[in-house]
XYZ file of C-alpha atoms in Angstrom:
686
model
C 43.541 -21.419 0.325
C 39.896 -21.919 -0.178
C 38.267 -25.023 -1.798
C 38.244 -24.540 -5.934
C 34.559 -24.963 -5.914
C 33.831 -21.749 -4.767
C 35.625 -19.879 -7.199
C 33.754 -18.724 -10.517
C 37.068 -19.745 -12.674
C 36.808 -23.308 -11.542
C 33.596 -23.436 -13.612
C 34.642 -22.078 -16.624
C 32.939 -18.383 -15.768
C 35.189 -15.675 -16.322
C 34.784 -12.085 -14.733
C 34.850 -9.247 -17.345
C 34.884 -5.545 -16.720
C 34.010 -2.251 -18.969
C 35.493 1.109 -17.686
C 34.404 4.269 -18.851
C 37.138 6.529 -17.650
C 36.525 10.376 -17.408
C 38.800 11.795 -20.087
C 40.201 15.236 -20.763
C 40.999 16.243 -24.465
C 44.367 16.266 -25.853
C 45.662 15.123 -22.223
C 47.049 11.444 -22.280
C 48.749 11.382 -19.078
C 45.379 12.574 -17.407
C 43.608 9.804 -19.378
C 45.936 7.128 -18.697
C 45.895 7.813 -14.686
C 42.305 7.396 -14.507
C 42.687 4.442 -17.165
C 45.217 2.384 -14.707
C 42.770 3.535 -11.776
C 39.905 1.598 -12.972
C 41.944 -1.251 -14.370
C 43.477 -1.497 -10.666
C 39.867 -1.537 -9.333
C 38.636 -4.622 -11.561
C 41.868 -6.818 -11.019
C 41.156 -6.172 -7.465
C 37.773 -7.648 -7.942
C 38.983 -10.616 -9.563
C 37.943 -9.518 -13.443
C 40.421 -11.133 -16.000
C 39.792 -8.627 -18.538
C 38.881 -4.934 -18.802
C 37.748 -3.085 -21.966
C 38.072 0.987 -22.162
C 36.493 3.511 -24.773
C 37.726 4.281 -28.420
C 40.841 6.444 -28.478
C 40.301 6.721 -24.496
C 43.831 7.643 -23.858
C 43.845 10.421 -26.255
C 40.071 11.261 -26.123
C 37.976 10.702 -29.378
C 36.875 14.110 -30.237
C 40.502 15.571 -30.718
C 39.590 15.929 -34.656
C 42.652 17.370 -36.716
C 44.660 17.339 -33.267
C 45.420 13.565 -34.260
C 47.828 14.992 -37.042
C 49.912 16.959 -34.365
C 53.031 14.754 -33.133
C 53.157 15.790 -29.723
C 49.692 14.260 -29.051
C 51.068 11.240 -30.763
C 54.160 10.985 -28.840
C 52.139 11.767 -25.495
C 49.519 9.059 -26.397
C 52.194 6.487 -26.540
C 53.519 7.874 -23.139
C 50.453 6.986 -21.812
C 50.344 3.706 -23.490
C 53.925 3.152 -21.472
C 52.203 4.125 -18.290
C 49.758 1.366 -19.009
C 51.970 -1.101 -19.772
C 54.080 -0.426 -16.830
C 50.904 -0.784 -14.505
C 49.922 -4.123 -16.202
C 53.040 -5.728 -14.621
C 51.488 -5.558 -11.143
C 47.784 -6.136 -12.444
C 46.647 -9.797 -13.249
C 43.902 -8.491 -15.982
C 44.169 -8.089 -19.288
C 43.713 -4.356 -20.466
C 42.207 -3.116 -24.027
C 42.960 0.697 -24.516
C 42.407 2.754 -27.521
C 44.806 5.281 -28.930
C 45.680 6.895 -32.240
C 49.325 4.863 -33.665
C 51.188 5.826 -36.866
C 52.112 2.764 -38.575
C 54.304 2.582 -41.816
C 53.478 6.285 -42.758
C 49.649 6.085 -42.387
C 47.566 6.727 -38.767
C 45.602 4.349 -37.471
C 42.552 4.255 -34.702
C 43.688 1.236 -32.708
C 42.883 -0.779 -29.596
C 46.152 -2.156 -27.816
C 45.916 -5.547 -25.903
C 48.151 -5.265 -22.581
C 48.741 -7.916 -19.895
C 51.659 -8.631 -17.655
C 53.948 -5.880 -18.921
C 53.588 -6.617 -22.533
C 51.979 -5.475 -25.492
C 49.944 -8.675 -26.704
C 48.483 -6.846 -30.027
C 47.581 -3.744 -31.632
C 44.021 -3.926 -33.597
C 43.379 -1.102 -36.376
C 39.852 0.086 -37.040
C 38.528 -1.593 -40.237
C 35.375 0.712 -40.935
C 35.562 4.460 -40.385
C 32.458 6.135 -40.285
C 32.515 9.329 -42.742
C 29.001 10.483 -42.815
C 26.808 12.706 -40.616
C 28.788 14.237 -37.809
C 31.782 11.730 -38.372
C 35.292 12.494 -40.405
C 37.151 9.832 -39.182
C 38.747 9.191 -42.742
C 39.971 12.704 -42.675
C 42.437 11.686 -40.156
C 42.733 7.879 -40.095
C 43.297 4.935 -42.489
C 41.309 1.713 -42.250
C 42.771 -1.614 -41.483
C 43.058 -3.154 -44.626
C 45.644 -0.333 -45.695
C 47.992 -1.660 -43.429
C 51.234 -2.748 -45.206
C 53.104 -4.426 -41.817
C 51.342 -7.291 -40.031
C 53.566 -6.495 -36.502
C 54.483 -3.143 -35.012
C 57.442 -2.171 -32.770
C 55.968 -0.207 -30.070
C 57.648 0.813 -26.851
C 60.574 -1.439 -27.367
C 58.066 -4.369 -28.099
C 57.193 -6.111 -31.383
C 53.586 -7.118 -31.514
C 51.023 -8.586 -34.005
C 49.348 -6.184 -35.837
C 45.962 -5.959 -37.800
C 42.367 -6.706 -37.399
C 42.293 -10.565 -37.676
C 43.951 -11.224 -34.044
C 42.422 -13.516 -31.399
C 43.753 -13.438 -27.781
C 43.792 -16.344 -25.718
C 44.457 -16.893 -21.887
C 46.963 -19.907 -22.182
C 45.572 -22.140 -19.541
C 41.905 -21.096 -20.065
C 41.448 -21.882 -23.883
C 37.865 -20.876 -23.674
C 38.774 -17.444 -22.623
C 39.464 -16.634 -26.276
C 38.700 -12.449 -27.133
C 38.730 -10.440 -30.188
C 38.732 -6.677 -30.367
C 36.594 -4.387 -32.964
C 36.030 -0.876 -32.966
C 32.825 1.344 -32.893
C 31.671 1.525 -36.461
C 33.062 -2.123 -36.952
C 29.673 -2.989 -35.134
C 27.278 -1.221 -37.234
C 28.156 -2.864 -40.783
C 26.221 -5.700 -42.196
C 28.881 -8.182 -41.295
C 30.930 -7.191 -38.352
C 34.437 -8.517 -38.074
C 33.389 -9.965 -34.660
C 30.932 -12.421 -36.768
C 34.366 -14.121 -38.466
C 36.200 -14.022 -35.262
C 33.423 -15.870 -33.283
C 33.421 -18.585 -36.060
C 37.210 -18.650 -35.501
C 36.640 -19.233 -31.751
C 36.468 -16.095 -29.999
C 33.847 -16.679 -27.035
C 34.476 -12.903 -25.995
C 34.062 -10.000 -28.476
C 34.940 -6.677 -27.275
C 34.297 -3.383 -28.940
C 36.248 -0.313 -28.126
C 33.467 2.690 -28.829
C 33.437 6.582 -28.530
C 29.679 6.710 -30.119
C 28.025 9.947 -29.461
C 24.821 10.278 -27.755
C 21.477 11.234 -29.575
C 18.126 10.702 -28.701
C 16.900 6.786 -29.047
C 20.713 6.003 -30.112
C 21.132 3.929 -26.608
C 18.265 1.659 -27.268
C 19.677 0.961 -30.829
C 23.153 0.304 -29.214
C 21.564 -2.092 -27.146
C 19.670 -3.875 -30.152
C 23.116 -4.074 -31.605
C 25.207 -5.866 -28.753
C 22.436 -8.104 -28.063
C 21.880 -9.143 -31.240
C 25.410 -9.358 -32.311
C 26.098 -11.296 -29.059
C 23.261 -13.823 -30.037
C 24.240 -14.551 -33.693
C 27.789 -15.116 -32.553
C 26.905 -17.168 -29.520
C 29.318 -14.864 -27.526
C 29.814 -12.499 -24.570
C 29.989 -8.701 -25.951
C 31.642 -5.770 -23.853
C 30.841 -2.674 -25.167
C 32.218 0.564 -24.303
C 31.718 4.180 -25.281
C 33.193 7.639 -24.403
C 31.695 9.393 -21.622
C 32.390 12.885 -19.488
C 35.329 14.878 -20.624
C 34.876 14.607 -24.419
C 34.694 17.620 -26.529
C 30.612 18.903 -26.593
C 31.538 21.337 -29.777
C 29.194 19.476 -32.070
C 28.376 16.458 -30.236
C 27.463 14.966 -26.565
C 28.511 11.915 -24.653
C 27.016 9.654 -22.158
C 29.411 6.974 -21.281
C 27.038 3.950 -21.849
C 28.619 0.459 -21.092
C 26.874 -2.665 -21.963
C 27.811 -6.669 -21.654
C 25.785 -9.099 -23.098
C 25.601 -12.865 -23.193
C 23.873 -14.828 -26.001
C 21.419 -12.264 -26.149
C 20.863 -11.626 -22.714
C 21.962 -8.240 -21.191
C 24.062 -8.966 -18.088
C 25.290 -5.509 -17.097
C 24.898 -1.920 -18.123
C 26.216 1.491 -16.532
C 24.654 4.673 -15.468
C 24.596 6.953 -18.447
C 25.422 10.615 -18.205
C 27.738 9.896 -15.281
C 30.276 12.799 -14.022
C 32.718 10.141 -12.703
C 34.699 7.345 -14.088
C 33.033 3.994 -13.642
C 33.344 0.252 -14.211
C 30.376 -2.457 -15.030
C 31.259 -6.149 -14.247
C 29.713 -9.480 -15.574
C 30.645 -12.733 -14.859
C 30.606 -14.860 -18.643
C 29.642 -18.471 -18.755
C 32.473 -19.390 -21.235
C 31.320 -23.378 -21.019
C 27.793 -22.391 -22.092
C 28.762 -20.395 -24.869
C 31.088 -23.059 -26.021
C 28.327 -25.885 -25.655
C 25.673 -23.779 -27.536
C 28.474 -23.629 -30.249
C 28.964 -27.261 -30.350
C 24.969 -28.258 -29.903
C 24.017 -25.971 -33.204
C 25.534 -27.969 -36.041
C 24.888 -24.928 -38.404
C 27.759 -22.842 -36.172
C 30.201 -25.328 -37.427
C 28.750 -25.359 -40.928
C 29.265 -21.456 -40.791
C 33.005 -21.949 -39.847
C 33.429 -24.373 -42.722
C 31.304 -21.930 -45.439
C 33.524 -19.114 -44.178
C 36.668 -20.898 -44.067
C 38.703 -18.194 -46.313
C 38.038 -15.575 -43.703
C 38.185 -17.828 -40.516
C 41.521 -18.923 -41.807
C 43.160 -15.321 -41.395
C 43.165 -15.053 -38.024
C 45.902 -15.750 -35.714
C 45.618 -16.652 -32.099
C 47.776 -14.530 -29.295
C 48.451 -16.657 -26.284
C 49.554 -15.216 -22.873
C 49.494 -15.983 -19.353
C 47.372 -14.391 -16.700
C 47.439 -14.926 -13.204
C 43.672 -15.588 -12.182
C 42.730 -15.252 -8.597
C 42.362 -18.894 -8.271
C 43.527 -18.875 -4.489
C 40.457 -17.515 -2.958
C 36.571 -17.602 -2.925
C 35.239 -15.750 -5.482
C 31.367 -16.304 -5.499
C 29.670 -15.803 -8.870
C 28.212 -12.325 -9.402
C 25.380 -12.915 -11.459
C 21.807 -13.378 -11.329
C 21.165 -17.125 -11.198
C 17.439 -17.651 -11.531
C 16.234 -19.882 -8.799
C 13.174 -21.106 -11.015
C 15.182 -21.400 -14.649
C 11.782 -22.058 -16.483
C 10.009 -19.151 -14.503
C 10.939 -15.644 -15.325
C 11.163 -13.698 -11.689
C 9.927 -10.448 -13.288
C 6.361 -10.139 -13.079
C 5.291 -9.050 -16.380
C 7.356 -11.491 -18.111
C 6.013 -14.298 -16.250
C 2.861 -13.529 -17.102
C 3.781 -13.217 -20.678
C 5.529 -16.549 -20.518
C 2.403 -18.197 -19.123
C 0.576 -16.719 -21.556
C 2.783 -18.190 -24.290
C 2.890 -21.687 -22.688
C -1.049 -21.973 -22.130
C -1.378 -21.070 -25.834
C 0.988 -23.391 -26.896
C -0.690 -26.292 -25.170
C -3.924 -25.160 -26.223
C -3.149 -24.915 -30.140
C -1.217 -28.359 -29.770
C -4.441 -29.850 -28.688
C -6.819 -27.994 -30.735
C -4.604 -29.559 -34.069
C -4.726 -33.063 -32.711
C -8.507 -33.028 -32.075
C -9.006 -31.291 -35.249
C -6.579 -33.624 -37.531
C -8.335 -36.711 -35.790
C -12.020 -35.676 -36.066
C -12.340 -36.345 -32.543
C -14.286 -33.901 -30.244
C -14.058 -35.510 -26.886
C -11.388 -35.585 -24.422
C -11.456 -37.963 -21.383
C -9.310 -36.887 -18.418
C -8.630 -38.161 -15.070
C -9.244 -35.398 -12.666
C -7.337 -35.891 -9.080
C -7.813 -32.506 -7.589
C -3.809 -32.115 -7.901
C -1.823 -29.960 -9.778
C -0.789 -31.460 -12.847
C -4.463 -32.711 -14.098
C -5.776 -29.411 -13.066
C -3.652 -27.587 -15.679
C -4.555 -30.212 -18.282
C -8.115 -29.485 -17.596
C -8.065 -25.914 -18.006
C -5.945 -26.439 -21.358
C -8.911 -28.816 -22.227
C -11.396 -26.100 -21.457
C -9.887 -23.514 -23.561
C -9.244 -25.978 -26.525
C -13.202 -26.596 -26.687
C -13.666 -22.858 -26.294
C -11.286 -22.511 -29.678
C -12.731 -25.321 -31.441
C -16.526 -23.895 -30.423
C -17.524 -27.260 -28.877
C -19.146 -27.368 -25.498
C -17.090 -27.974 -22.582
C -19.414 -30.870 -21.784
C -17.379 -32.657 -24.551
C -14.643 -32.846 -21.849
C -15.231 -36.358 -19.786
C -13.711 -35.463 -16.390
C -13.560 -38.389 -14.291
C -12.233 -38.573 -10.637
C -11.223 -41.959 -9.141
C -10.933 -42.198 -5.482
C -8.544 -45.293 -4.544
C -7.601 -46.595 -0.966
C -5.755 -43.375 -0.090
C -7.568 -40.493 -1.873
C -7.871 -37.713 0.624
C -11.306 -36.019 1.269
C -9.587 -32.511 0.211
C -8.383 -33.626 -2.967
C -11.804 -35.635 -3.963
C -13.623 -32.262 -3.089
C -11.271 -30.235 -4.828
C -11.639 -32.444 -7.901
C -15.396 -31.854 -7.701
C -15.334 -28.295 -7.487
C -13.033 -27.913 -10.168
C -14.912 -29.601 -12.774
C -17.813 -28.011 -11.712
C -16.148 -24.498 -11.992
C -14.831 -25.669 -15.596
C -18.061 -26.565 -16.574
C -17.269 -30.327 -18.264
C -19.049 -33.545 -17.899
C -18.029 -34.942 -14.522
C -18.123 -38.421 -12.958
C -16.774 -40.449 -10.076
C -15.471 -44.005 -10.467
C -14.501 -45.540 -7.388
C -11.589 -47.775 -8.344
C -11.523 -49.765 -5.064
C -13.418 -52.514 -6.065
C -11.557 -53.409 -9.234
C -8.163 -52.812 -7.347
C -9.275 -55.582 -5.259
C -10.405 -57.862 -7.570
C -6.709 -57.799 -9.220
C -4.924 -57.990 -5.795
C -7.372 -60.823 -5.118
C -6.269 -62.405 -8.464
C -2.637 -62.189 -8.061
C -2.975 -63.326 -4.395
C -1.560 -59.998 -3.015
C -1.617 -60.124 0.957
C -3.550 -56.938 1.021
C -6.569 -58.504 -0.420
C -6.331 -61.025 2.622
C -6.276 -58.246 5.012
C -2.714 -57.652 5.298
C -1.707 -53.956 5.746
C 1.038 -54.639 2.495
C 1.371 -50.940 0.949
C 4.070 -52.425 -1.502
C 5.104 -51.116 -5.047
C 2.387 -53.604 -6.509
C -0.246 -51.888 -4.055
C 0.481 -48.523 -5.486
C 0.619 -49.566 -9.372
C -2.389 -51.618 -9.165
C -4.397 -48.340 -8.329
C -2.519 -46.399 -11.198
C -3.371 -49.182 -13.762
C -6.734 -49.166 -12.730
C -7.253 -45.505 -13.263
C -5.525 -45.550 -16.589
C -7.568 -48.781 -17.736
C -10.478 -46.996 -16.821
C -9.723 -44.082 -18.900
C -8.782 -45.759 -21.971
C -11.948 -47.723 -21.985
C -14.394 -44.606 -21.346
C -12.070 -43.101 -24.361
C -13.435 -46.218 -26.578
C -16.883 -46.237 -25.297
C -17.232 -42.590 -25.848
C -15.413 -42.105 -29.119
C -12.722 -39.802 -27.235
C -8.849 -39.510 -26.521
C -7.100 -39.947 -22.990
C -5.603 -36.899 -22.386
C -2.307 -37.104 -20.283
C -1.208 -34.897 -17.313
C 2.062 -35.994 -16.186
C 4.758 -33.242 -16.464
C 8.294 -32.905 -17.655
C 9.642 -33.113 -13.943
C 8.039 -36.342 -13.495
C 9.381 -37.747 -16.555
C 12.980 -36.755 -15.603
C 12.763 -38.272 -12.579
C 10.720 -41.242 -13.629
C 7.842 -40.786 -11.500
C 5.110 -42.132 -13.388
C 3.738 -45.605 -13.276
C 4.887 -47.394 -16.435
C 2.747 -48.543 -19.571
C -0.972 -48.812 -18.095
C -0.398 -46.261 -15.600
C -0.062 -42.596 -15.457
C 2.878 -43.048 -18.105
C 0.245 -43.680 -20.843
C -2.168 -41.682 -22.961
C -3.515 -40.699 -26.234
C -1.550 -37.357 -25.986
C -0.284 -35.334 -23.254
C -0.489 -31.454 -22.924
C 1.993 -31.312 -19.740
C 5.012 -33.528 -20.981
C 7.432 -30.862 -21.743
C 5.994 -28.528 -19.116
C 8.051 -28.634 -15.706
C 6.182 -28.721 -12.054
C 7.658 -25.017 -11.026
C 6.226 -23.846 -14.108
C 2.981 -25.496 -13.928
C 2.314 -24.194 -10.523
C 2.719 -20.569 -11.946
C 0.454 -21.631 -14.903
C -2.406 -22.392 -12.543
C -1.569 -19.511 -10.491
C -1.851 -16.994 -13.492
C -5.351 -18.486 -14.527
C -6.480 -18.059 -10.760
C -5.313 -14.511 -10.677
C -6.627 -13.762 -14.231
C -10.400 -15.092 -13.063
C -10.521 -16.895 -16.011
C -12.919 -19.800 -14.878
C -15.154 -17.705 -12.515
C -14.401 -16.399 -8.748
C -14.955 -19.724 -7.268
C -13.113 -21.305 -9.821
C -10.194 -19.231 -8.951
C -10.663 -20.079 -5.168
C -10.656 -23.762 -6.064
C -7.185 -23.309 -8.045
C -5.668 -21.425 -5.162
C -6.767 -24.437 -2.554
C -4.929 -26.716 -5.165
C -1.751 -24.726 -5.310
C -1.635 -24.946 -1.309
C -1.968 -28.755 -1.268
C 1.007 -31.028 -0.809
C 2.026 -32.987 -3.906
C 1.093 -36.622 -3.325
C 0.188 -39.935 -5.652
C -1.935 -40.569 -2.662
C -1.626 -44.643 -3.187
C -0.628 -45.371 0.329
C -3.230 -44.964 3.385
C -2.352 -41.940 5.981
C -3.516 -41.404 9.142
C -6.315 -39.174 8.384
C -8.417 -38.520 5.392
C -7.115 -34.817 4.738
C -3.351 -35.518 5.422
C -1.620 -38.286 2.623
C 0.792 -40.549 4.196
C 3.087 -39.740 0.930
C 4.506 -36.516 -0.044
C 6.274 -36.540 -3.590
C 9.135 -34.203 -2.719
C 10.140 -36.516 -0.028
C 10.901 -39.070 -2.031
C 12.334 -37.356 -5.399
C 13.432 -34.144 -3.681
C 12.028 -30.564 -3.703
C 10.593 -29.705 -7.397
C 12.178 -26.629 -7.127
C 15.681 -27.746 -6.854
C 15.043 -30.732 -9.371
C 13.694 -28.455 -11.880
C 16.776 -26.610 -11.400
C 18.910 -29.590 -12.190
C 16.936 -30.478 -14.976
C 17.448 -27.310 -16.697
C 21.019 -27.088 -16.532
C 21.900 -30.856 -17.302
C 19.351 -31.098 -20.014
C 19.656 -27.919 -21.943
C 23.412 -27.484 -21.277
C 24.743 -30.836 -20.438
C 26.858 -29.095 -17.615
C 28.595 -31.521 -15.046
C 26.884 -31.961 -11.512
C 29.556 -29.936 -9.940
C 28.818 -27.001 -11.993
C 25.007 -27.282 -11.516
C 25.513 -27.328 -7.880
C 27.832 -24.361 -8.023
C 24.982 -22.377 -9.915
C 22.451 -23.790 -7.558
C 24.289 -22.887 -4.434
C 24.697 -19.488 -6.236
C 20.937 -19.272 -6.619
C 19.882 -20.369 -3.193
C 21.905 -18.237 -1.010
C 20.513 -15.419 0.787
C 20.086 -12.563 -1.664
C 22.043 -9.579 -1.165
C 20.261 -6.121 -1.500
C 20.251 -4.828 -4.946
C 21.610 -8.131 -6.515
C 18.518 -9.516 -7.119
C 15.493 -8.531 -8.993
C 12.602 -6.762 -6.855
C 10.265 -9.581 -8.507
C 12.089 -12.662 -7.344
C 9.910 -15.347 -6.209
C 9.209 -16.021 -2.643
C 10.747 -19.770 -2.213
C 9.441 -21.902 0.308
C 13.026 -22.526 1.588
C 16.563 -21.692 1.492
C 19.064 -24.824 0.466
C 22.662 -25.608 2.128
C 25.122 -26.655 -0.161
C 24.503 -30.541 1.685
C 20.915 -29.878 0.714
C 21.715 -29.261 -3.050
C 24.489 -32.195 -3.185
C 21.894 -34.642 -1.620
C 18.945 -33.855 -4.007
C 21.182 -33.373 -6.889
C 22.509 -37.008 -6.354
C 18.805 -38.306 -6.431
C 18.374 -36.528 -9.485
C 21.162 -37.849 -11.344
C 20.751 -41.507 -10.517
C 17.291 -41.405 -11.467
C 17.670 -39.490 -14.474
C 20.562 -41.500 -15.769
C 20.113 -44.803 -14.242
C 16.595 -45.793 -13.846
C 14.352 -43.741 -15.981
C 15.086 -43.697 -19.674
C 13.054 -46.845 -20.551
C 10.018 -44.760 -19.571
C 10.965 -41.773 -21.783
C 11.848 -43.986 -24.687
C 8.076 -44.645 -25.545
C 6.007 -41.425 -24.096
C 3.111 -40.585 -26.075
C 3.170 -37.637 -28.172
C 3.175 -34.059 -26.733
C 3.903 -30.452 -27.608
C 7.516 -29.044 -26.592
C 6.671 -25.609 -25.297
C 10.196 -23.955 -24.306
C 13.749 -23.894 -24.797
C 14.580 -25.600 -21.684
C 14.048 -28.910 -23.714
C 11.687 -31.852 -23.767
C 12.555 -35.472 -23.143
C 10.494 -37.052 -26.057
C 12.862 -39.699 -28.052
C 11.056 -37.967 -31.086
C 12.710 -34.259 -30.037
C 15.379 -33.017 -27.712
C 16.509 -36.275 -26.182
C 17.830 -39.503 -27.300
C 19.176 -41.919 -24.897
C 20.012 -45.213 -24.053
C 17.576 -47.179 -21.496
C 20.473 -49.072 -19.869
C 23.146 -46.704 -19.291
C 25.203 -45.849 -16.241
C 25.213 -42.811 -14.014
C 28.856 -43.544 -12.676
C 30.521 -40.463 -13.876
C 27.959 -38.215 -13.167
C 27.772 -39.864 -9.598
C 31.925 -39.712 -9.233
C 31.883 -35.806 -10.235
C 29.098 -35.269 -7.670
C 31.809 -36.403 -5.013
C 33.850 -33.308 -6.159
C 31.273 -31.144 -4.723
C 32.211 -29.933 -0.705
C 29.683 -31.161 2.000
C 29.552 -27.549 3.715
C 28.414 -23.781 2.791
C 31.953 -22.380 2.882
C 35.360 -23.189 1.926
């Protein structure tokens, strides 16, 4: 038996499927065989749930044949075939067929698992316009008299307000609606989501028209987003009658507005799509958004109508079941080139607009910024330049200051000067070593007497002197000090508190993570926004090791300190930050997601525009660096975040401002997170 860590169900994911079976009109036996074959394939692949098209056992396009008893009886026999097959398949199946109940005919979805009929859901809204004449054959759900039905010797609940829940997986609660139910202003699934359904299922036939596929995408995506749910959509394909309509067999799976899977349209064969939906993520989103709970209260009368049907399902927990889902290695940075450029452009303009407003509101026209030749100050300077352009002020109003210290490399000093020249700001150099030596002498630090003691005091004296100079220059020139520290550094506490890089009058980078800043700088370089020579220096800066340059190294061009050797690789720590800050996931789940993201990518599974990462990380690497993150984030760094300067929030990935997304005690323990970390195995295999 494999370690539970390597099974997606251990982390509140569920594999779901949509099957589009090739059908024959009015041939339920054939349709049942195709349905069972797809269900067996999905079960073998670890899926817990599979949905099929509307009236899939009879075919949708039977028209007045639905009033023929032979077809109705044969459809029930086809259902019996599905029910019998379900005894040996560890999967819940949702199939469509016509059923006569209380002398009325209903277009129904039947939920089947473990040899049981769990419930029967009639269609609520019957289209009777254009090419549709469903009201000619069927009655809507609210015409039903009975709330249960006896079918194949079993008695099951009957009605549109049914929820189905896997007994030992309460987050896997689903609701079924049928085709037109989604197309109305308030779909039944809206109330089902408020009643706790995390997975919404639509059995549809939906003939194809020019442009209709895109509209289906919009409907499914938006309903999943509004309901904070997963949404499974099936539609009829090859085999339906083409007397007056055509069919494309489109299948879709969305989660909270994001498309996870879609089928090939116009396929000649039966086909399946899968997605691993994150049930915990959906649940936590609902918990976080208080307005979801308010909607539950306001629509209490509708919510109270729902009945939960609980059932057992033997999920495949005894084997490794890797995540079949594209987990971005860089959650703050889209992998698709076009979307990445759009993201960079938007973030850049948010930062620029925020700085423009701050300068306009204060009546101040000058900005003082420390330029190190490193990544963060480079991007902040680019934002300053654009803000001055927007304000119609000369870039000379940016007072760029480079301040070499005891460990500043020739490379970064050269880059700082080249960058300021390319931007066209006012540039100056202040050697902070004399003032640092005076401070060290004043406090009787051994370095001032010739000892090679490079302790934290030695480092922070330099950071403090730089910030002190910047603030006094701002006083002298009637400007504001622009902070350059980023979201990743705030998360890890990698900043000198108070009179250090922690403090400024305003900070444009405070909610932008390191991985995104690197892409922002590359985006500016590639667009040639500041000149060809400026692009060259930006690319050089991107290829420079990240270092505070506070401890002297063995050579002028190779820093002794490398930040990532202390706090861990930013590409891993930004991943950890996103899932812990944005969703509050446990370390075990974050590690599982990280492990899924950083493994070798199978051909066709990952986007073509995937990033070229610097490394591949083993599970041991992931666990080690996650431990660093957890301890620094929860135990040691909050006091710095509790008093950070004003800064604009730029993304839904969160910020750490106490006035925004994150309010936390400065003296909490990291115990519960570190304890959970122990549940992560050391090796890459079970």
